[in-house]
Amino acid sequence: MVPSSLKDEPQCHKAVFLKLFNFSLGVMIIGMVLTLFPGFASTATPGFPLEAENGNAEKAAETLLKWKSTLDNQSRPLLSSWQGENACSSNWTGITCDLPGVVTSLNLSNMGLRGMLGALNFTALPHLVSLDLSNNSFRGPVPQEVGKLRSLIRLNLYGNNLNGFIPTSIGNLSNLENLCLAANGLSGPIPQEVGDLRGLTILALSRNSLNGSIPTSVGNLVNLTVLLLHFNNLSGFVPRELNNLTRLVQFTLAQNELTGKLPENVCLGGSLEVFTAFDNRLNGPIPKSLRNCSSLVRVWLQGNRLSGNITEDFGVYPKLKFIDLSLNRLSGKLSWTWGLCSSLESLRVSQNVIFGEIPPMIGNMTQLRVLDLSSNYITGGIPHELGRLFLLIELSLYGNNISGDIPLEIGLFSSLAKLNLASNSLSGPIPAQLGQCRKLWYLNLSRNVIQGSIPSEVGNIQFLQILDLSSNFLEGKLAQDLGKLTALADLNLSHNGFFGSIPHSFYDMLGLVSVDISYNDLEGPLPDIKAFRMAPYAAIQNNKDVCGVVAGLRACTSSSSKKTNRERGKKLVVRITLSVTSTSFLIVVLVGIVLLAGKRCKNKKCNLTELSTGDPFVVWSYDGKLVYRLIVEATEAFHPKYRIGEGGFGAVYKAELSPDRVLAVKKLHSLEDGEVVGVTSLQREVKCLANICHRNIVKLYGYCLHPKHSFLVYEFLERGSLRRILKDDEAAMELHWVRRVDVLKGVANALSYMHHDCFPSWIHRDMTSNNVLLDADYEAHVSDFGIARLLKPDSSNWTSLAGTLGYIAPELAYLPVVTEKCDVYGFGVIAMEVIMGKHPGDLISISGPSSSSLAKIGSDFLLQDVLDRRLSPPMGRDAEDVVSIAKLALGCLQVDPRRRPSMKGVSLLLPVQVPLAKPFSEITLGELNSFGC
Ligand SMILES: *[C@@H]1O[C@H](CO)[C@@H](O)[C@H](O)[C@H]1NC(C)=O
Ligand SMILES: *[C@@H]1O[C@H](CO)[C@@H](O)[C@H](O)[C@H]1NC(C)=O
Ligand SMILES: *[C@@H]1O[C@H](CO)[C@@H](O)[C@H](O)[C@H]1NC(C)=O
């Protein structure tokens, strides 16, 4: 029996337990109380008769041990300190006891524990004040009996895999101040009983699948400073009662199905900093209290149906950094007072009903990086004052009625990555100064009334990927310099008055994917490059007289185009032809040292000396024919059922020669045309590679060249490629944060070794998640080192030039010189892929080559929002690791190869844990990016 709870002892309750955020303080105070009043423990606390409480500790121990036994194999050893009969007597991990024998705190956060939460018998721990199991993998529902923990002040189950409903009994926890159930799989409604928790200051239920409406009783929680409800499936009206919550600092409703109005008084108390309600179906006006809410830092209300007059509804916000009001129904004019928001970095108000001119005062927001006013009814010119926004990365004004010239100040935007002025009434010429925007990757001036020719300076925008100048009044000959835009992927020059022939320099646009030159006056041969060959007739039609490669066009009479191409090919490509005559049965096999399992790898310098044949571990010696036969037999001549993956240069097969000798065999498909590097060179290089012995590099045993089947023979790694693991939900969840960090450390070590510790040094040239393989212990091994060079010396094929699309360093688009820094870039992509759980495709291509390829436009993304959702958000050390990785990755993705760190630098920095300067949940990609590495 527990005669009376802690609550009945006022001194205890107030002095000790209210400040549970600093629990140790509580313990200290108890200690002091006991020192000052020696009789206190036995007489003044009727709730803690000592003899009864030892029984309590035993009961607690029994309960905890029972729970431990239900946890999985990997979890139990983490709680090895849990033994004996008294949970308070020794150093039980995560257990704090106050008065002898009373377990008051159970803190097992961030331990990677797995098991059922419901298997813990809460009734045996009646005096718990703090229960923190955050960031583990506990499953099952939150049991009703949690409501019996009447002393609980802090309940944190954040970041587990809990499901089921939130128990209504939670309303009994009348001392609760901090309730965090976020980032689980909880469903069902938010129980009305939550409103009984009058002492709550933090209520975090975000990132679950909660549905139903927000109970009106939440309005009782007048002490709330943090109310997080985002990323659920909540519907119905936002209760008017939330107007009572005047102490809110963070209030999030984003990504639900909420309707109706936002509460008017969200910022009545003047402390609101973060307010997000984007992607709901809210309508009605902008809350009145927001107008004078000078504490605001981040406001995201985009994607609703909010109405109101933007001129009147917003005020001056000295701390505001990000505001997005896009896709609503706001009307009125942009007020000049935005110019007073001196911290603002991103202002997005696209797709509303905004009239009037762009106020020149906007030029005063000197921290501005993103200005998006697209799809409104804005008139007037682009003010010259905008030229003061030196930091601008994105300027989107498309779909308005803006007129006048494009101001020459545009050349001052040295960081500009994306410029979209399409569908306006802009006239005048394209300013030559645009050529100074060297970081631009997206340029769209289509559907205006722009005149003149394309200034040759545009050819200087070396990273430009998308250029749309269609539907203007441009004319003249296309400048030779446009051919310098070798990074270009989309080019639309249609519906203008260009004439003359297409300059030869266009042959260099090997990355071009889509081209449209229709409705001009062009003539002569089309460049024989892929984009033109693949172009539909519609993209070429209505010109004066073009000929050549496009279906439906007449062939050119002179073969000038083809000749040029061929000459060029000869010049660029050094081909050493290997004559693999079909009759010769050529096997050049096997540098093959198969290291028997258990033989320790020693790091060796890579050199070109012959392998020692006296090595006791040589199993195959040089009997290549035998090995060739064994492998072909084991794979039934490369039957698809043995196929385990697809590498850069061919499919990979599993060849099980015997139960303890399993190999990975990469069958090459690029040898048919006979264009590989000379055979002796291949031999030499493979020998050299086979000599490399590093725990993070896949061992290459040898190779077979044969007219029928040519292949490379590798060590077999049980878990396959990183890409495959990340694609498979289950496998990806096994790859928890700690493992992910270790994988990247392994990859960095491998690259660092090959770049810096090996002589001659090796460049991988094709770093992708496909080439990172994991063994049974999740240790990373990089495969295919240098194979790209061996097998693809021919650089005429742009995409295979070096690497795989999506991982290719941007400089390779214009300068086919592969350096170590290309591998560093590939590593950056892989690092992002590992923390995001998928290729960062969008994030990289959205921002394109600005100073860092990543995160410029995505700079207002929160880091936590791009992380792999299949894992619980990282906490503690994991969070520190993830932040350092993201920071390093962004540094590695710098467009300028010189600014990327070396792999040595990365491998030294990766294990360093830097304490977070601010809460993890507030870190944006933009901030990380500014550090570089
Ligand atoms: C969200 O709720 C709606 C009904 O309100 C339901 O149709 C939908 O399936 C739910 N979505 C999820 C992801 O639970
Ligand atoms: C918005 O407010 C301004 C300033 O009070 C006013 O001049 C304007 O007419 C209003 N616009 C609309 C569309 O109501
Ligand atoms: C090029 O621009 C024109 C007019 O703006 C458009 O109709 C056409 O679809 C565009 N072509 C391509 C390939 O996108």
PDB file of C-alpha atoms in Angstrom, residues 510-677:
ATOM      1  CA  LEU A 510      26.919  17.055 -74.511  1.00  0.00           C
ATOM      2  CA  GLY A 511      24.756  17.235 -71.412  1.00  0.00           C
ATOM      3  CA  LEU A 512      21.823  18.663 -73.310  1.00  0.00           C
ATOM      4  CA  VAL A 513      18.703  16.591 -72.842  1.00  0.00           C
ATOM      5  CA  SER A 514      15.923  18.741 -74.217  1.00  0.00           C
ATOM      6  CA  VAL A 515      16.162  21.333 -76.935  1.00  0.00           C
ATOM      7  CA  ASP A 516      13.515  23.433 -78.676  1.00  0.00           C
ATOM      8  CA  ILE A 517      14.446  25.800 -81.511  1.00  0.00           C
ATOM      9  CA  SER A 518      11.086  25.805 -83.266  1.00  0.00           C
ATOM     10  CA  TYR A 519       9.508  28.935 -84.734  1.00  0.00           C
ATOM     11  CA  ASN A 520      12.688  30.797 -85.663  1.00  0.00           C
ATOM     12  CA  ASP A 521      14.502  31.422 -88.955  1.00  0.00           C
ATOM     13  CA  LEU A 522      17.384  29.059 -88.449  1.00  0.00           C
ATOM     14  CA  GLU A 523      19.036  27.118 -91.239  1.00  0.00           C
ATOM     15  CA  GLY A 524      21.794  24.614 -91.923  1.00  0.00           C
ATOM     16  CA  PRO A 525      22.794  21.401 -90.217  1.00  0.00           C
ATOM     17  CA  LEU A 526      21.683  20.537 -86.718  1.00  0.00           C
ATOM     18  CA  PRO A 527      24.488  19.469 -84.388  1.00  0.00           C
ATOM     19  CA  ASP A 528      24.828  15.725 -84.231  1.00  0.00           C
ATOM     20  CA  ILE A 529      24.429  15.489 -80.487  1.00  0.00           C
ATOM     21  CA  LYS A 530      22.034  13.381 -78.522  1.00  0.00           C
ATOM     22  CA  ALA A 531      19.589  16.154 -77.692  1.00  0.00           C
ATOM     23  CA  PHE A 532      18.985  16.923 -81.376  1.00  0.00           C
ATOM     24  CA  ARG A 533      18.946  13.295 -82.384  1.00  0.00           C
ATOM     25  CA  MET A 534      16.259  12.611 -79.793  1.00  0.00           C
ATOM     26  CA  ALA A 535      14.293  15.804 -80.424  1.00  0.00           C
ATOM     27  CA  PRO A 536      10.736  15.459 -81.710  1.00  0.00           C
ATOM     28  CA  TYR A 537       9.961  17.179 -84.960  1.00  0.00           C
ATOM     29  CA  ALA A 538       7.857  19.746 -83.084  1.00  0.00           C
ATOM     30  CA  ALA A 539      11.002  21.056 -81.424  1.00  0.00           C
ATOM     31  CA  ILE A 540      12.608  21.824 -84.785  1.00  0.00           C
ATOM     32  CA  GLN A 541       9.642  22.824 -86.928  1.00  0.00           C
ATOM     33  CA  ASN A 542       8.995  26.195 -88.496  1.00  0.00           C
ATOM     34  CA  ASN A 543      12.521  27.231 -89.230  1.00  0.00           C
ATOM     35  CA  LYS A 544      13.953  28.401 -92.500  1.00  0.00           C
ATOM     36  CA  ASP A 545      15.883  25.386 -93.604  1.00  0.00           C
ATOM     37  CA  VAL A 546      17.463  23.092 -91.054  1.00  0.00           C
ATOM     38  CA  CYS A 547      18.683  19.643 -91.974  1.00  0.00           C
ATOM     39  CA  GLY A 548      20.204  16.609 -90.380  1.00  0.00           C
ATOM     40  CA  VAL A 549      19.685  14.270 -87.552  1.00  0.00           C
ATOM     41  CA  VAL A 550      16.048  14.774 -86.563  1.00  0.00           C
ATOM     42  CA  ALA A 551      13.486  12.322 -87.902  1.00  0.00           C
ATOM     43  CA  GLY A 552      11.383  13.985 -90.551  1.00  0.00           C
ATOM     44  CA  LEU A 553      14.130  16.358 -91.687  1.00  0.00           C
ATOM     45  CA  ARG A 554      16.031  16.043 -94.919  1.00  0.00           C
ATOM     46  CA  ALA A 555      19.599  14.839 -94.613  1.00  0.00           C
ATOM     47  CA  CYS A 556      22.203  17.514 -95.032  1.00  0.00           C
ATOM     48  CA  THR A 557      23.888  17.393 -98.421  1.00  0.00           C
ATOM     49  CA  SER A 558      27.309  18.181 -97.070  1.00  0.00           C
ATOM     50  CA  SER A 559      28.463  15.840 -94.370  1.00  0.00           C
ATOM     51  CA  SER A 560      30.195  18.625 -92.563  1.00  0.00           C
ATOM     52  CA  SER A 561      28.445  18.008 -89.308  1.00  0.00           C
ATOM     53  CA  LYS A 562      29.431  14.405 -89.053  1.00  0.00           C
ATOM     54  CA  LYS A 563      32.981  15.093 -90.043  1.00  0.00           C
ATOM     55  CA  THR A 564      33.343  17.637 -87.339  1.00  0.00           C
ATOM     56  CA  ASN A 565      32.071  15.247 -84.825  1.00  0.00           C
ATOM     57  CA  ARG A 566      34.380  12.515 -85.872  1.00  0.00           C
ATOM     58  CA  GLU A 567      37.433  14.731 -85.859  1.00  0.00           C
ATOM     59  CA  ARG A 568      36.531  15.929 -82.477  1.00  0.00           C
ATOM     60  CA  GLY A 569      36.150  12.387 -81.295  1.00  0.00           C
ATOM     61  CA  LYS A 570      39.611  11.542 -82.484  1.00  0.00           C
ATOM     62  CA  LYS A 571      41.069  14.507 -80.778  1.00  0.00           C
ATOM     63  CA  LEU A 572      39.471  13.915 -77.419  1.00  0.00           C
ATOM     64  CA  VAL A 573      39.577  10.232 -77.136  1.00  0.00           C
ATOM     65  CA  VAL A 574      42.696   8.286 -76.777  1.00  0.00           C
ATOM     66  CA  ARG A 575      41.751   4.835 -77.646  1.00  0.00           C
ATOM     67  CA  ILE A 576      43.953   1.926 -77.169  1.00  0.00           C
ATOM     68  CA  THR A 577      42.318  -0.871 -78.932  1.00  0.00           C
ATOM     69  CA  LEU A 578      42.591  -4.281 -77.562  1.00  0.00           C
ATOM     70  CA  SER A 579      42.244  -6.832 -80.210  1.00  0.00           C
ATOM     71  CA  VAL A 580      40.171  -9.495 -78.699  1.00  0.00           C
ATOM     72  CA  THR A 581      39.950 -11.691 -81.718  1.00  0.00           C
ATOM     73  CA  SER A 582      37.051 -13.966 -81.556  1.00  0.00           C
ATOM     74  CA  THR A 583      39.148 -17.023 -82.174  1.00  0.00           C
ATOM     75  CA  SER A 584      41.747 -16.555 -79.517  1.00  0.00           C
ATOM     76  CA  PHE A 585      40.731 -18.043 -76.247  1.00  0.00           C
ATOM     77  CA  LEU A 586      42.230 -15.388 -74.105  1.00  0.00           C
ATOM     78  CA  ILE A 587      42.243 -15.645 -70.445  1.00  0.00           C
ATOM     79  CA  VAL A 588      44.344 -13.288 -68.554  1.00  0.00           C
ATOM     80  CA  VAL A 589      43.583 -14.331 -65.140  1.00  0.00           C
ATOM     81  CA  LEU A 590      43.834 -13.846 -61.748  1.00  0.00           C
ATOM     82  CA  VAL A 591      46.198 -12.149 -59.715  1.00  0.00           C
ATOM     83  CA  GLY A 592      44.233 -14.283 -57.478  1.00  0.00           C
ATOM     84  CA  ILE A 593      45.291 -14.344 -53.954  1.00  0.00           C
ATOM     85  CA  VAL A 594      42.273 -15.480 -52.102  1.00  0.00           C
ATOM     86  CA  LEU A 595      42.824 -14.619 -48.570  1.00  0.00           C
ATOM     87  CA  LEU A 596      41.385 -17.289 -46.450  1.00  0.00           C
ATOM     88  CA  ALA A 597      38.914 -16.227 -43.904  1.00  0.00           C
ATOM     89  CA  GLY A 598      40.649 -15.037 -40.811  1.00  0.00           C
ATOM     90  CA  LYS A 599      43.805 -13.827 -42.458  1.00  0.00           C
ATOM     91  CA  ARG A 600      44.390 -10.326 -41.222  1.00  0.00           C
ATOM     92  CA  CYS A 601      44.718  -7.649 -43.778  1.00  0.00           C
ATOM     93  CA  LYS A 602      47.793  -5.516 -43.456  1.00  0.00           C
ATOM     94  CA  ASN A 603      47.816  -2.138 -45.090  1.00  0.00           C
ATOM     95  CA  LYS A 604      50.247  -2.307 -47.939  1.00  0.00           C
ATOM     96  CA  LYS A 605      51.533   0.359 -50.169  1.00  0.00           C
ATOM     97  CA  CYS A 606      50.302  -0.094 -53.634  1.00  0.00           C
ATOM     98  CA  ASN A 607      53.194  -0.849 -55.885  1.00  0.00           C
ATOM     99  CA  LEU A 608      53.782  -2.534 -59.125  1.00  0.00           C
ATOM    100  CA  THR A 609      55.936  -5.376 -58.001  1.00  0.00           C
ATOM    101  CA  GLU A 610      54.972  -8.872 -58.925  1.00  0.00           C
ATOM    102  CA  LEU A 611      53.005 -10.823 -56.433  1.00  0.00           C
ATOM    103  CA  SER A 612      54.832 -13.380 -54.501  1.00  0.00           C
ATOM    104  CA  THR A 613      53.903 -16.852 -55.578  1.00  0.00           C
ATOM    105  CA  GLY A 614      55.293 -18.307 -52.437  1.00  0.00           C
ATOM    106  CA  ASP A 615      52.431 -16.881 -50.411  1.00  0.00           C
ATOM    107  CA  PRO A 616      50.951 -19.754 -48.436  1.00  0.00           C
ATOM    108  CA  PHE A 617      47.501 -18.333 -48.953  1.00  0.00           C
ATOM    109  CA  VAL A 618      47.604 -18.462 -52.704  1.00  0.00           C
ATOM    110  CA  VAL A 619      44.812 -20.810 -53.419  1.00  0.00           C
ATOM    111  CA  TRP A 620      44.359 -20.341 -57.069  1.00  0.00           C
ATOM    112  CA  SER A 621      47.921 -19.617 -57.937  1.00  0.00           C
ATOM    113  CA  TYR A 622      47.762 -18.774 -61.597  1.00  0.00           C
ATOM    114  CA  ASP A 623      45.541 -21.489 -62.866  1.00  0.00           C
ATOM    115  CA  GLY A 624      43.228 -19.073 -64.538  1.00  0.00           C
ATOM    116  CA  LYS A 625      41.515 -21.621 -66.717  1.00  0.00           C
ATOM    117  CA  LEU A 626      40.342 -23.588 -63.754  1.00  0.00           C
ATOM    118  CA  VAL A 627      39.003 -20.558 -61.962  1.00  0.00           C
ATOM    119  CA  TYR A 628      37.257 -19.365 -65.058  1.00  0.00           C
ATOM    120  CA  ARG A 629      35.555 -22.733 -65.370  1.00  0.00           C
ATOM    121  CA  LEU A 630      34.641 -22.875 -61.687  1.00  0.00           C
ATOM    122  CA  ILE A 631      33.040 -19.461 -61.794  1.00  0.00           C
ATOM    123  CA  VAL A 632      31.110 -20.104 -64.964  1.00  0.00           C
ATOM    124  CA  GLU A 633      29.894 -23.376 -63.500  1.00  0.00           C
ATOM    125  CA  ALA A 634      28.957 -21.904 -60.154  1.00  0.00           C
ATOM    126  CA  THR A 635      26.839 -19.257 -61.822  1.00  0.00           C
ATOM    127  CA  GLU A 636      25.464 -21.648 -64.458  1.00  0.00           C
ATOM    128  CA  ALA A 637      27.011 -19.424 -67.098  1.00  0.00           C
ATOM    129  CA  PHE A 638      25.717 -16.279 -65.412  1.00  0.00           C
ATOM    130  CA  HIS A 639      22.143 -17.335 -64.957  1.00  0.00           C
ATOM    131  CA  PRO A 640      19.943 -14.458 -63.741  1.00  0.00           C
ATOM    132  CA  LYS A 641      19.111 -16.343 -60.549  1.00  0.00           C
ATOM    133  CA  TYR A 642      22.648 -15.715 -59.293  1.00  0.00           C
ATOM    134  CA  ARG A 643      22.441 -12.047 -60.026  1.00  0.00           C
ATOM    135  CA  ILE A 644      22.784  -9.929 -56.889  1.00  0.00           C
ATOM    136  CA  GLY A 645      23.081  -6.454 -58.247  1.00  0.00           C
ATOM    137  CA  GLU A 646      23.874  -4.041 -60.986  1.00  0.00           C
ATOM    138  CA  GLY A 647      27.142  -2.187 -60.904  1.00  0.00           C
ATOM    139  CA  GLY A 648      28.446   0.608 -63.045  1.00  0.00           C
ATOM    140  CA  PHE A 649      29.903  -1.675 -65.671  1.00  0.00           C
ATOM    141  CA  GLY A 650      27.883  -4.795 -65.486  1.00  0.00           C
ATOM    142  CA  ALA A 651      25.769  -7.113 -63.432  1.00  0.00           C
ATOM    143  CA  VAL A 652      27.152  -8.685 -60.290  1.00  0.00           C
ATOM    144  CA  TYR A 653      26.711 -12.393 -59.606  1.00  0.00           C
ATOM    145  CA  LYS A 654      27.216 -14.478 -56.548  1.00  0.00           C
ATOM    146  CA  ALA A 655      29.500 -17.406 -57.235  1.00  0.00           C
ATOM    147  CA  GLU A 656      29.571 -19.975 -54.494  1.00  0.00           C
ATOM    148  CA  LEU A 657      32.538 -22.164 -55.365  1.00  0.00           C
ATOM    149  CA  SER A 658      32.196 -23.995 -52.094  1.00  0.00           C
ATOM    150  CA  PRO A 659      30.255 -23.208 -48.936  1.00  0.00           C
ATOM    151  CA  ASP A 660      33.162 -21.288 -47.481  1.00  0.00           C
ATOM    152  CA  ARG A 661      34.395 -19.699 -50.657  1.00  0.00           C
ATOM    153  CA  VAL A 662      31.847 -17.248 -51.964  1.00  0.00           C
ATOM    154  CA  LEU A 663      32.817 -14.632 -54.504  1.00  0.00           C
ATOM    155  CA  ALA A 664      31.182 -11.657 -56.096  1.00  0.00           C
ATOM    156  CA  VAL A 665      31.724 -11.676 -59.825  1.00  0.00           C
ATOM    157  CA  LYS A 666      31.156  -8.584 -61.861  1.00  0.00           C
ATOM    158  CA  LYS A 667      30.447  -9.438 -65.444  1.00  0.00           C
ATOM    159  CA  LEU A 668      31.612  -6.706 -67.736  1.00  0.00           C
ATOM    160  CA  HIS A 669      29.548  -5.654 -70.670  1.00  0.00           C
ATOM    161  CA  SER A 670      31.711  -2.978 -72.099  1.00  0.00           C
ATOM    162  CA  LEU A 671      34.251  -5.157 -73.775  1.00  0.00           C
ATOM    163  CA  GLU A 672      32.314  -6.112 -76.865  1.00  0.00           C
ATOM    164  CA  ASP A 673      33.504  -3.230 -78.919  1.00  0.00           C
ATOM    165  CA  GLY A 674      37.048  -4.129 -78.135  1.00  0.00           C
ATOM    166  CA  GLU A 675      37.837  -0.717 -76.774  1.00  0.00           C
ATOM    167  CA  VAL A 676      39.515  -1.231 -73.469  1.00  0.00           C
ATOM    168  CA  VAL A 677      42.773  -0.040 -72.303  1.00  0.00           C
TER     169      VAL A 677
END
